[in-house]
Amino acid sequence: MDLFEYQGKQYFARFDIPVSPGGIADTVEEAVVQAAAAGYPVVVKAQVQVGGRGKAGGIKLANNEEEVRLHAANILGMDIKGHLVERVWVEYASDIAEEYYASFTLDRAAKKHLLMLSVEGGVEIEAVAEKSVEGVASILVKLYRCFTEGDCDLAEINPLILKPTGEIHALDAKVSLDNNAEFRHPEWAEYRETEVLDERELLAREKGLQYIGLQGSVGIIANGAGLAMSTLDVVNQVGGSAANFLDIGGGANADLMSAALEVINYDQSVKSILINIFGGITRGEEVAKGIVEALNRVSLRAPIVIRLDGTNAEEGRQILLSAGIPESVLQSKPTMLEAARAAVAIANAN
Amino acid sequence: MAIFVDQNTKVIVQGLTGGQGKYHGLRNRAYGTQVVGGVTPGKGGLDVEGIPVFDSVADAVAATGADASFIAVPPKAASAAILEAAAAGVRFVVCITEGIPAQDEARVYNTLLRDFPGTRLLGPNCPGIISPGKCNIGITAGEIAELPSASGPNVGIVSRSGTLTYQALYELKQRGIGVSTCVGIGGDPVPGTNFIDCLSQFQADPETHAIIMIGEIGGSAEEEAAEFIKANVTKPMSAYIAGVTAPAGKKMGHAGAIVSGGKGTAQGKMDALAAAGVRIGLNPTEAGDLMAEIVASLR
């Protein structure tokens, strides 16, 4: 889960990493209040999870209330590379003597923590004053705690600044949290609320599904992330495009399958549904029961093509057959390629 | 021959009394695997359909002589379970648990490396390992694995994805091609066993004559494997990489399957493997077709 800058700074603050005084605003009036609290001059910063905010006009210096009003009004509602600005962060504008970059991430090849540290603007690292080296080191220790104890995939400060007064603090924050660690971080709940998801993804989240919205017309349900990815690829190869990635995972049961079909059905661009199941943990009869049950619960707008194999697949196929579902609603294909071709043919014909 | 596990491997199931552990542990036993015990703290002395349950791995190992463990416990308990198995001297640990925090995985990996070099971890978040006809540890449906033929040629499989591992087994079964061992290394960022570990074993295994490798987007494990193949693997290989159409910056289900900063793309991995002489299929069936050609040329 990626955090917005302001959330990253709040997260940094939990680990005593110094940040500029500031506050979040989703209206011009709130921006004015936050600016007064932070003290002028302030920087008004668009809160979007995409690079290049500054160049897009999403970061502006304001010396007084009038300028805050002007910039906040311009930035709120701005579209930056397809990301709508719903909030601005207003913080006291720091004087900068030097800029550094610091980040911790996991080096997957070395299987170790990786610290990256650099000095911006071609300044020789040797030229950095002794005082600032100690200051930087102290912040790195805190950033490392944030990365490890805070369960980050990435904890990045860019830039980390040295002020003329000798103080060092984080001027920006890029934090990506490891979803797998959510069980031990109840404080992450508030970040979930502001996560940028489309309506389909929100619905899938409510139903506990691994779902990523895409732009195509073939709705995908597969078990296992690898098979789901592979299904996207095969649909693409036979001339179609996937509307989503959806992994119903191991142990998928009737409820999960129904939920998956409901989410797919919600997507208006879906013209056909490709269910690709290879049974390991997921048992074929569970999948089949789920489909039969879902067809009773949901009125599907698009026909289903299913490919079912693996553990108890034969029992599953029997359940589907004996349910008496018309071929216009559901057809079964023996291989992934044939199923993909059939689903793409339906999608492209509609 | 097979790699890592065979008919002599004795397995305990950590979490045997839980839903997943019981279902798959019993399936593994039904396949013919020597499932000699289970571990659930506080339930020592009980049994699950005749399999004795112990309070600790150490107790289970002492009583049964087990040398392998199958871990099917929730993410919160998995790290401790892996280290408990290692401390008890278990040689081969298979962890199917999905959802272990990356920080924990990295810590466990490095702890094993430093303190328990005699223990190999397969997974986490993996389907397990099957040496057809000999031993099946994990969630693989054993009936889809073709038995190796005495005269060969047989194929070794190594894969990052669970269901694509089954797909590969299935492709080979449909063509009547025997499998020496099929290893699912898992889709997490810090797998205990990587492609290179498996490739070097397959290269040394006289029963393995060719190798299928299934990778996916994210990280650089396939690129590192390609370097290793170029220098060390003489057996013919085919490969498939999932995620050609995956959007950048999204974790595609697996914690480790993410293209970030233009790195970890399927195309980059396919190019690296092709340059190492591996034949690349554009879908699992095509990788199976290529392997069938390879096997035919070996017969």
XYZ file of C-alpha atoms in Angstrom:
649
model
C 0.000 0.000 0.000
C 1.434 3.343 -1.078
C 1.000 6.312 1.243
C 0.421 9.906 0.275
C 3.207 12.320 1.193
C 1.299 13.660 4.197
C 0.627 10.156 5.487
C 4.273 9.259 4.954
C 5.272 12.293 6.993
C 2.832 11.316 9.728
C 4.313 7.827 9.630
C 7.846 9.273 9.800
C 6.795 11.329 12.823
C 5.957 8.099 14.672
C 9.655 7.257 14.403
C 10.859 10.747 15.366
C 11.990 11.609 11.865
C 11.734 15.415 11.747
C 9.411 16.950 9.146
C 8.274 20.536 8.526
C 5.304 21.776 10.523
C 2.212 21.556 8.366
C -1.239 20.148 7.881
C -3.610 18.602 5.392
C -6.458 20.454 3.671
C -9.155 19.451 1.228
C -10.622 22.940 0.843
C -9.141 26.401 0.264
C -10.400 27.582 3.666
C -8.697 24.678 5.414
C -5.494 25.420 3.508
C -5.581 28.983 4.846
C -6.043 27.701 8.401
C -3.181 25.226 8.017
C -0.920 27.912 6.540
C -1.548 30.224 9.467
C -0.771 27.411 11.885
C 2.450 26.457 10.072
C 3.625 30.063 9.672
C 4.518 31.870 6.439
C 6.041 31.361 3.977
C 4.405 28.011 3.179
C 4.520 25.461 0.404
C 1.213 24.154 -0.955
C 1.724 20.591 -2.220
C -0.687 18.470 -4.233
C -1.246 15.045 -2.652
C -1.106 12.503 -5.462
C 0.747 9.211 -5.736
C 2.620 10.050 -8.908
C 5.968 11.668 -9.671
C 6.436 15.039 -11.360
C 4.035 17.044 -9.177
C 6.280 20.097 -9.246
C 6.548 20.271 -13.034
C 2.783 19.846 -13.329
C 2.258 22.936 -11.167
C 1.217 20.941 -8.122
C 3.752 22.468 -5.723
C 3.688 26.241 -5.080
C 5.302 28.661 -2.640
C 2.919 31.084 -0.901
C 4.094 34.108 1.085
C 0.701 35.199 2.366
C -2.941 34.245 2.700
C -3.856 35.626 -0.716
C -1.257 33.418 -2.397
C -2.372 30.364 -0.406
C -5.943 30.944 -1.607
C -4.780 31.299 -5.217
C -2.549 28.218 -5.224
C -4.850 25.964 -3.176
C -7.755 26.846 -5.481
C -5.657 26.022 -8.537
C -4.166 22.799 -7.192
C -7.286 21.273 -5.587
C -9.146 19.460 -8.344
C -6.110 19.499 -10.646
C -5.474 16.425 -12.771
C -1.849 15.297 -12.548
C -1.123 12.455 -14.970
C -4.614 11.065 -14.467
C -4.559 11.505 -10.686
C -7.167 13.867 -9.240
C -5.859 16.153 -6.489
C -8.303 15.902 -3.585
C -6.032 17.238 -0.839
C -3.115 19.571 -0.401
C -0.416 19.468 2.242
C 0.503 22.939 3.510
C 3.808 23.214 5.316
C 6.287 25.836 6.441
C 8.764 26.531 3.637
C 12.252 25.555 4.747
C 15.496 27.225 3.714
C 17.723 24.652 2.104
C 21.522 24.554 2.294
C 21.966 21.064 0.910
C 19.797 18.230 -0.365
C 20.331 14.516 0.100
C 18.509 11.363 -0.902
C 17.990 8.492 1.518
C 15.982 5.292 1.245
C 15.712 1.806 2.660
C 14.297 -1.062 0.674
C 14.702 -4.811 0.429
C 17.346 -5.933 -2.057
C 15.642 -9.060 -3.336
C 18.733 -10.394 -5.070
C 20.979 -10.024 -2.004
C 18.071 -10.757 0.383
C 19.296 -7.950 2.574
C 18.204 -4.471 3.511
C 19.504 -1.871 1.095
C 20.336 1.693 2.081
C 20.733 4.195 -0.694
C 22.203 7.552 0.175
C 23.365 10.298 -2.109
C 24.137 13.968 -2.196
C 22.249 16.043 -4.711
C 23.708 18.684 -6.949
C 27.146 17.165 -7.378
C 28.334 18.081 -3.898
C 31.162 15.807 -2.824
C 30.193 13.651 0.130
C 33.515 14.599 1.751
C 32.478 18.225 1.602
C 29.478 17.621 3.825
C 30.211 19.168 7.184
C 30.921 16.835 10.076
C 27.890 18.138 11.907
C 25.557 17.221 9.072
C 27.075 13.745 8.777
C 26.100 13.060 12.380
C 22.674 14.535 11.801
C 22.162 12.429 8.686
C 23.334 9.306 10.514
C 20.830 9.887 13.291
C 18.011 10.222 10.788
C 19.129 7.105 8.942
C 18.855 5.120 12.170
C 15.310 6.410 12.605
C 14.462 5.737 8.970
C 15.773 2.184 9.380
C 13.487 1.674 12.383
C 10.606 3.022 10.339
C 11.486 0.617 7.509
C 11.835 -2.490 9.690
C 9.511 -1.979 12.669
C 7.124 -0.047 10.460
C 7.034 -2.883 7.904
C 7.730 -0.757 4.838
C 8.496 -2.077 1.370
C 10.072 1.307 0.768
C 10.910 4.187 3.088
C 12.319 7.059 1.048
C 13.219 10.658 1.854
C 13.818 12.754 -1.245
C 14.997 15.261 -0.463
C 16.432 15.061 2.987
C 17.557 18.616 3.604
C 20.224 20.383 5.579
C 19.015 23.827 6.655
C 21.391 26.800 6.962
C 20.856 26.481 10.699
C 22.388 22.991 10.629
C 19.139 21.114 11.240
C 18.216 18.194 9.064
C 14.769 17.010 8.155
C 12.592 15.215 5.628
C 11.117 17.537 3.016
C 9.243 14.742 1.258
C 8.140 11.234 2.184
C 7.569 8.224 0.007
C 6.392 5.241 1.999
C 5.072 1.954 0.685
C 3.739 -0.465 3.301
C 3.884 -4.270 3.137
C 0.266 -5.428 3.016
C 1.273 -8.766 4.534
C 2.173 -7.001 7.790
C -1.193 -5.295 8.195
C -2.245 -7.739 10.925
C 0.216 -6.167 13.345
C -0.450 -2.541 12.398
C -3.935 -1.479 13.451
C -2.818 2.122 12.830
C -2.810 1.425 9.082
C -6.613 1.353 9.024
C -6.747 5.096 8.363
C -4.468 4.731 5.332
C -6.806 2.113 3.890
C -9.616 4.663 3.965
C -7.806 7.066 1.645
C -6.377 4.459 -0.703
C -6.830 5.297 -4.376
C -9.096 2.558 -5.710
C -11.691 2.544 -8.435
C -15.223 1.432 -7.576
C -14.587 -2.097 -8.799
C -11.508 -2.367 -6.606
C -13.428 -1.025 -3.602
C -16.142 -3.630 -4.071
C -13.522 -6.373 -4.426
C -11.790 -5.144 -1.263
C -15.064 -5.343 0.668
C -15.435 -8.919 -0.482
C -11.867 -9.841 0.392
C -10.701 -10.538 -3.159
C -7.321 -9.965 -4.809
C -8.453 -7.722 -7.644
C -6.776 -5.211 -9.954
C -8.949 -3.261 -12.398
C -7.787 -3.123 -16.034
C -9.296 -1.640 -19.210
C -10.342 -4.628 -21.335
C -13.587 -6.511 -21.912
C -12.879 -10.071 -20.748
C -13.530 -10.488 -17.033
C -10.992 -12.857 -15.481
C -11.323 -15.155 -12.495
C -8.445 -17.530 -11.839
C -7.025 -19.348 -8.862
C -3.470 -18.499 -8.064
C -1.635 -15.325 -8.959
C 0.541 -17.002 -11.569
C -2.396 -18.577 -13.365
C -4.316 -15.292 -13.225
C -1.363 -13.443 -14.779
C -1.000 -16.182 -17.343
C -4.705 -15.945 -18.179
C -4.300 -12.216 -18.865
C -1.367 -13.013 -21.143
C -3.209 -15.734 -23.054
C -6.291 -13.538 -23.541
C -3.982 -10.898 -24.960
C -2.283 -13.407 -27.278
C -5.565 -14.521 -28.825
C -6.598 -10.949 -29.577
C -8.557 -9.893 -26.517
C -7.908 -7.797 -23.478
C -8.608 -8.462 -19.822
C -10.946 -6.268 -17.775
C -9.211 -7.225 -14.569
C -6.838 -9.427 -12.624
C -8.671 -11.513 -10.027
C -7.092 -14.283 -8.005
C -9.646 -16.148 -5.907
C -6.697 -17.815 -4.215
C -6.289 -21.082 -2.440
C -9.258 -22.523 -0.606
C -11.764 -20.620 -2.715
C -15.274 -21.716 -1.823
C -18.823 -21.057 -3.013
C -19.006 -17.706 -1.228
C -15.728 -16.438 -2.696
C -16.694 -17.514 -6.205
C -20.075 -15.799 -5.892
C -18.358 -12.661 -4.634
C -15.879 -12.786 -7.523
C -18.684 -13.068 -10.073
C -20.542 -10.178 -8.447
C -17.473 -7.943 -8.721
C -16.900 -8.908 -12.360
C -20.583 -8.386 -13.106
C -20.408 -4.872 -11.655
C -17.883 -3.873 -14.338
C -19.949 -2.513 -17.253
C -17.152 -3.067 -19.786
C -17.105 -6.834 -19.232
C -18.523 -8.676 -22.264
C -17.492 -12.195 -21.337
C -16.178 -13.917 -18.220
C -13.292 -16.354 -18.328
C -12.958 -18.606 -15.293
C -9.675 -20.465 -15.278
C -9.291 -22.911 -12.426
C -6.586 -25.445 -11.859
C -7.277 -27.298 -8.657
C -4.686 -27.640 -5.955
C -6.046 -26.221 -2.728
C -9.130 -25.055 -4.574
C -11.302 -28.081 -5.193
C -13.240 -28.400 -8.411
C -16.575 -29.208 -6.787
C -16.315 -26.106 -4.579
C -15.712 -23.955 -7.642
C -18.631 -25.543 -9.474
C -20.975 -25.152 -6.484
C -19.912 -21.535 -6.230
C -20.747 -20.872 -9.868
C -24.129 -22.579 -9.619
C -24.918 -20.639 -6.457
C -23.732 -17.355 -7.941
C -25.874 -17.881 -11.020
C -28.830 -18.198 -8.660
C -27.862 -15.072 -6.751
C -26.627 -12.753 -9.481
C -28.105 -12.044 -12.854
C -24.928 -12.073 -14.915
C -24.774 -9.689 -17.857
C -22.053 -11.619 -19.648
C -21.662 -15.299 -20.508
C -19.084 -17.471 -18.736
C -16.447 -19.651 -20.330
C -14.864 -22.004 -17.831
C -11.820 -24.188 -17.873
C -11.686 -26.469 -14.858
C -8.873 -28.903 -14.126
C -6.928 -30.465 -11.273
C -8.138 -31.627 -7.845
C -11.711 -32.945 -8.068
C -12.174 -31.291 -11.457
C -14.287 -34.159 -12.745
C -16.713 -33.821 -9.817
C -16.861 -30.105 -10.553
C -17.653 -30.606 -14.233
C -20.388 -33.056 -13.267
C -21.971 -30.527 -10.926
C -21.989 -27.910 -13.697
C -23.443 -30.373 -16.197
C -26.223 -31.592 -13.917
C -27.188 -28.026 -12.975
C -28.760 -27.634 -16.417
C -27.206 -24.257 -17.194
C -27.770 -23.252 -20.862
C -24.688 -22.943 -23.062
C -25.525 -19.286 -23.721
C -24.820 -18.677 -20.025
C -21.922 -21.039 -19.408
C -19.723 -23.155 -21.606
C -16.870 -25.406 -20.600
C -13.597 -25.745 -22.541
C -10.907 -28.334 -21.928
C -7.818 -26.109 -22.267
C -6.739 -22.621 -21.258
C -6.146 -21.589 -24.875
C -9.516 -22.829 -26.119
C -11.285 -21.195 -23.198
C -9.482 -17.923 -23.868
C -10.354 -18.068 -27.579
C -14.026 -18.674 -26.790
C -14.166 -15.861 -24.222
C -12.397 -13.426 -26.548
C -14.677 -14.364 -29.449
C -17.740 -13.531 -27.329
C -16.207 -10.306 -26.026
C -15.171 -9.110 -29.481
C -18.567 -9.950 -30.990
C -20.424 -7.785 -28.474
C 16.874 -40.310 -8.118
C 15.021 -37.129 -7.533
C 16.022 -33.863 -5.950
C 15.535 -32.760 -2.325
C 12.917 -35.413 -1.410
C 12.349 -39.084 -2.274
C 10.787 -42.308 -0.956
C 13.017 -42.207 2.130
C 11.953 -38.727 3.221
C 10.068 -38.724 6.529
C 7.731 -35.782 6.934
C 6.062 -34.122 9.894
C 3.251 -31.606 9.428
C 3.406 -28.460 11.575
C -0.241 -27.508 11.925
C -1.567 -31.037 11.301
C -4.610 -30.395 13.489
C -5.598 -27.280 11.499
C -7.853 -27.361 8.447
C -5.169 -26.942 5.770
C -2.587 -29.092 7.546
C -5.018 -31.945 8.023
C -6.466 -31.858 4.499
C -3.144 -31.729 2.697
C -1.185 -33.767 5.234
C -3.610 -36.649 4.795
C -3.579 -36.216 1.016
C 0.217 -36.348 1.069
C 0.074 -39.548 3.097
C -2.517 -41.037 0.768
C -0.124 -40.318 -2.097
C 2.455 -42.531 -0.421
C 4.550 -39.929 1.338
C 5.911 -41.026 4.710
C 3.937 -38.629 6.907
C 5.214 -39.759 10.294
C 3.905 -37.109 12.658
C 2.299 -33.773 13.300
C 3.078 -30.846 15.561
C 0.569 -28.659 17.369
C 1.586 -27.111 20.700
C -0.731 -28.347 23.446
C -2.071 -31.255 21.427
C 0.778 -33.714 21.946
C -0.471 -37.251 22.480
C -3.440 -36.901 20.160
C -3.480 -38.348 16.676
C -4.958 -37.363 13.311
C -6.229 -40.494 11.586
C -3.400 -42.490 13.052
C -0.688 -39.857 12.614
C 0.719 -39.044 16.075
C 0.705 -35.392 17.142
C 3.531 -33.894 19.205
C 3.869 -30.661 21.179
C 7.095 -29.589 19.503
C 9.145 -30.308 16.406
C 11.978 -31.540 18.616
C 9.659 -34.125 20.204
C 8.363 -35.178 16.799
C 11.845 -35.557 15.332
C 13.086 -37.498 18.358
C 10.148 -39.899 18.166
C 9.912 -40.359 14.403
C 13.284 -39.590 12.871
C 11.640 -37.104 10.513
C 13.992 -35.158 8.248
C 11.439 -32.948 6.532
C 8.632 -30.696 7.656
C 5.521 -29.373 6.001
C 4.409 -26.074 7.554
C 0.753 -25.168 7.207
C 0.218 -22.539 9.910
C -1.052 -18.924 9.695
C 1.329 -16.039 8.770
C 1.697 -14.850 12.376
C 3.048 -18.229 13.474
C 4.971 -19.247 10.349
C 8.338 -17.585 11.031
C 8.598 -19.184 14.459
C 7.518 -22.529 13.012
C 10.268 -22.423 10.370
C 12.942 -21.568 12.924
C 11.643 -24.241 15.325
C 11.984 -26.855 12.592
C 15.506 -25.672 11.785
C 16.516 -25.716 15.458
C 15.236 -29.285 15.724
C 17.579 -30.284 12.917
C 15.012 -30.730 10.149
C 16.865 -30.854 6.831
C 14.096 -29.785 4.465
C 11.284 -27.401 5.419
C 8.339 -26.705 3.121
C 6.252 -23.664 4.072
C 3.046 -23.072 2.110
C 1.889 -20.129 4.240
C 0.891 -17.072 2.225
C 1.000 -13.580 3.692
C 4.167 -13.585 5.800
C 5.545 -10.026 6.164
C 8.609 -9.440 3.970
C 10.662 -8.217 6.940
C 10.028 -11.528 8.719
C 10.920 -13.505 5.621
C 14.204 -11.670 5.185
C 15.035 -12.202 8.859
C 14.200 -15.921 8.705
C 16.203 -16.347 5.491
C 19.293 -14.730 6.976
C 18.889 -16.534 10.313
C 18.801 -19.883 8.517
C 21.844 -18.917 6.479
C 23.800 -17.934 9.584
C 22.628 -20.369 12.258
C 21.154 -23.355 10.428
C 23.077 -23.936 7.201
C 21.950 -27.570 7.232
C 18.302 -26.594 6.761
C 16.820 -25.785 3.383
C 13.580 -23.802 3.336
C 11.227 -24.174 0.363
C 8.764 -21.275 0.196
C 7.042 -19.569 1.909
C 3.914 -19.062 -0.180
C 4.732 -22.077 -2.323
C 2.793 -25.162 -3.412
C 5.515 -27.530 -2.208
C 7.481 -30.280 -3.894
C 6.663 -33.586 -5.512
C 8.982 -36.339 -6.628
C 6.332 -38.367 -8.472
C 5.788 -41.845 -7.102
C 8.066 -41.144 -4.144
C 7.132 -38.144 -2.078
C 4.631 -35.293 -2.207
C 4.886 -32.491 0.347
C 2.429 -29.614 0.043
C -0.707 -28.918 -1.890
C 0.020 -30.415 -5.294
C -2.599 -32.833 -6.542
C -0.368 -35.894 -6.915
C -2.452 -37.526 -9.629
C -1.506 -34.847 -12.173
C 2.204 -35.676 -11.905
C 3.501 -38.203 -14.451
C 5.812 -40.828 -12.950
C 9.391 -40.731 -14.161
C 10.321 -43.521 -16.553
C 13.272 -45.728 -15.705
C 14.776 -45.273 -19.130
C 14.048 -41.549 -19.343
C 14.046 -38.904 -20.537
C 12.482 -37.202 -17.530
C 11.894 -33.551 -16.858
C 12.515 -31.458 -13.754
C 10.182 -28.537 -13.065
C 10.928 -25.406 -11.077
C 8.325 -22.678 -10.736
C 7.537 -19.479 -8.841
C 3.795 -19.931 -9.163
C 1.571 -22.582 -7.581
C -1.139 -23.078 -10.152
C 1.305 -22.670 -13.031
C 3.315 -25.481 -11.449
C 0.245 -27.711 -11.721
C -0.272 -26.455 -15.241
C 3.272 -27.520 -16.140
C 2.783 -30.945 -14.548
C -0.455 -31.293 -16.471
C 1.111 -30.293 -19.800
C 3.760 -32.980 -19.331
C 1.251 -35.592 -18.164
C -0.864 -35.072 -21.266
C 2.212 -35.744 -23.370
C 3.261 -38.749 -21.287
C 6.515 -37.135 -20.235
C 7.869 -38.288 -16.878
C 8.805 -35.856 -14.116
C 11.787 -36.407 -11.819
C 10.903 -33.695 -9.302
C 8.655 -30.646 -9.454
C 9.615 -27.791 -7.131
C 7.402 -24.778 -6.437
C 9.684 -22.114 -4.996
C 6.867 -19.651 -4.287
C 5.924 -16.116 -5.210
C 7.236 -14.126 -2.255
C 10.069 -11.571 -2.408
C 12.500 -13.676 -0.312
C 12.112 -17.358 -1.178
C 14.189 -19.781 0.887
C 15.077 -21.802 -2.202
C 15.633 -20.079 -5.532
C 15.798 -21.098 -9.177
C 19.577 -21.548 -9.064
C 19.397 -23.937 -6.066
C 16.995 -26.126 -8.040
C 18.781 -25.829 -11.390
C 22.084 -26.933 -9.884
C 20.378 -29.965 -8.295
C 18.617 -30.860 -11.546
C 21.873 -30.490 -13.463
C 23.507 -32.977 -11.051
C 20.551 -35.401 -10.951
C 21.086 -38.338 -13.349
C 17.336 -38.952 -13.509
C 16.635 -35.453 -14.836
C 17.336 -34.961 -18.539
C 15.647 -31.654 -19.266
C 14.213 -28.790 -17.220
C 11.139 -26.562 -17.389
C 11.353 -23.270 -15.563
C 8.331 -21.073 -14.861
C 8.966 -17.540 -13.751
C 6.980 -14.378 -13.400
C 7.403 -10.617 -13.257
C 9.225 -8.939 -10.383
C 12.731 -9.104 -8.973
C 15.682 -10.485 -10.887
C 15.686 -14.185 -9.984
C 15.110 -15.244 -13.615
C 17.922 -13.028 -14.862
C 20.270 -14.479 -12.227
C 19.131 -17.963 -13.221
C 19.917 -17.129 -16.860
C 23.508 -16.254 -15.909
C 23.772 -19.532 -13.987
C 22.327 -21.524 -16.881
C 24.775 -20.010 -19.326
C 27.719 -21.064 -17.159
C 26.514 -24.309 -15.558
C 23.475 -25.987 -17.070
C 24.030 -28.305 -20.020
C 20.590 -29.964 -19.917
C 18.081 -28.567 -22.401
C 15.464 -26.201 -21.004
C 12.193 -24.538 -21.846
C 10.654 -21.694 -19.892
C 7.554 -19.588 -19.514
C 7.322 -16.208 -17.810
C 3.918 -14.982 -16.580
C 2.915 -11.352 -16.554
C 3.666 -10.009 -20.048
C 0.516 -7.878 -19.850
C 0.786 -6.930 -16.162
C 0.584 -3.169 -15.505
C 3.655 -1.582 -13.889
C 3.634 -0.764 -10.182
C 0.952 -3.278 -9.198
C 1.550 -6.360 -7.069
C -0.047 -9.071 -9.177
C -1.366 -11.220 -6.345
C 2.022 -12.523 -5.294
C 3.904 -10.186 -2.975
C 6.947 -10.515 -5.227
C 5.236 -10.071 -8.585
C 5.661 -6.386 -9.320
C 7.284 -4.435 -12.130
C 8.861 -1.356 -10.585
C 10.937 1.334 -12.229
C 10.935 -0.590 -15.513
C 12.679 -3.530 -13.793
C 11.422 -7.070 -13.437
C 9.464 -7.168 -16.708
C 8.495 -10.433 -18.330
C 10.176 -9.375 -21.569
C 13.508 -8.699 -19.840
C 13.387 -12.129 -18.221
C 12.474 -13.899 -21.451
C 15.309 -12.124 -23.273
C 17.827 -13.096 -20.583
C 16.743 -16.744 -20.623
C 16.662 -16.913 -24.415
C 20.197 -15.533 -24.496
C 21.203 -18.400 -22.190
C 19.853 -20.913 -24.706
C 16.517 -21.594 -23.005
C 13.552 -22.079 -25.352
C 10.781 -19.675 -24.408
C 7.064 -20.455 -24.642
C 4.601 -17.568 -24.779
C 2.078 -19.496 -22.672
C 2.309 -22.594 -20.464
C 1.073 -24.863 -23.261
C 3.707 -23.571 -25.639
C 6.415 -24.201 -23.025
C 5.014 -27.737 -22.763
C 5.099 -28.136 -26.562
C 8.722 -26.976 -26.640
C 9.582 -29.449 -23.893
C 7.873 -32.221 -25.859
C 10.137 -31.380 -28.804
C 13.172 -31.403 -26.531
C 12.194 -34.748 -25.018
C 11.543 -36.249 -28.466
C 15.033 -35.216 -29.520
C 16.471 -36.922 -26.418
C 14.636 -40.198 -26.977
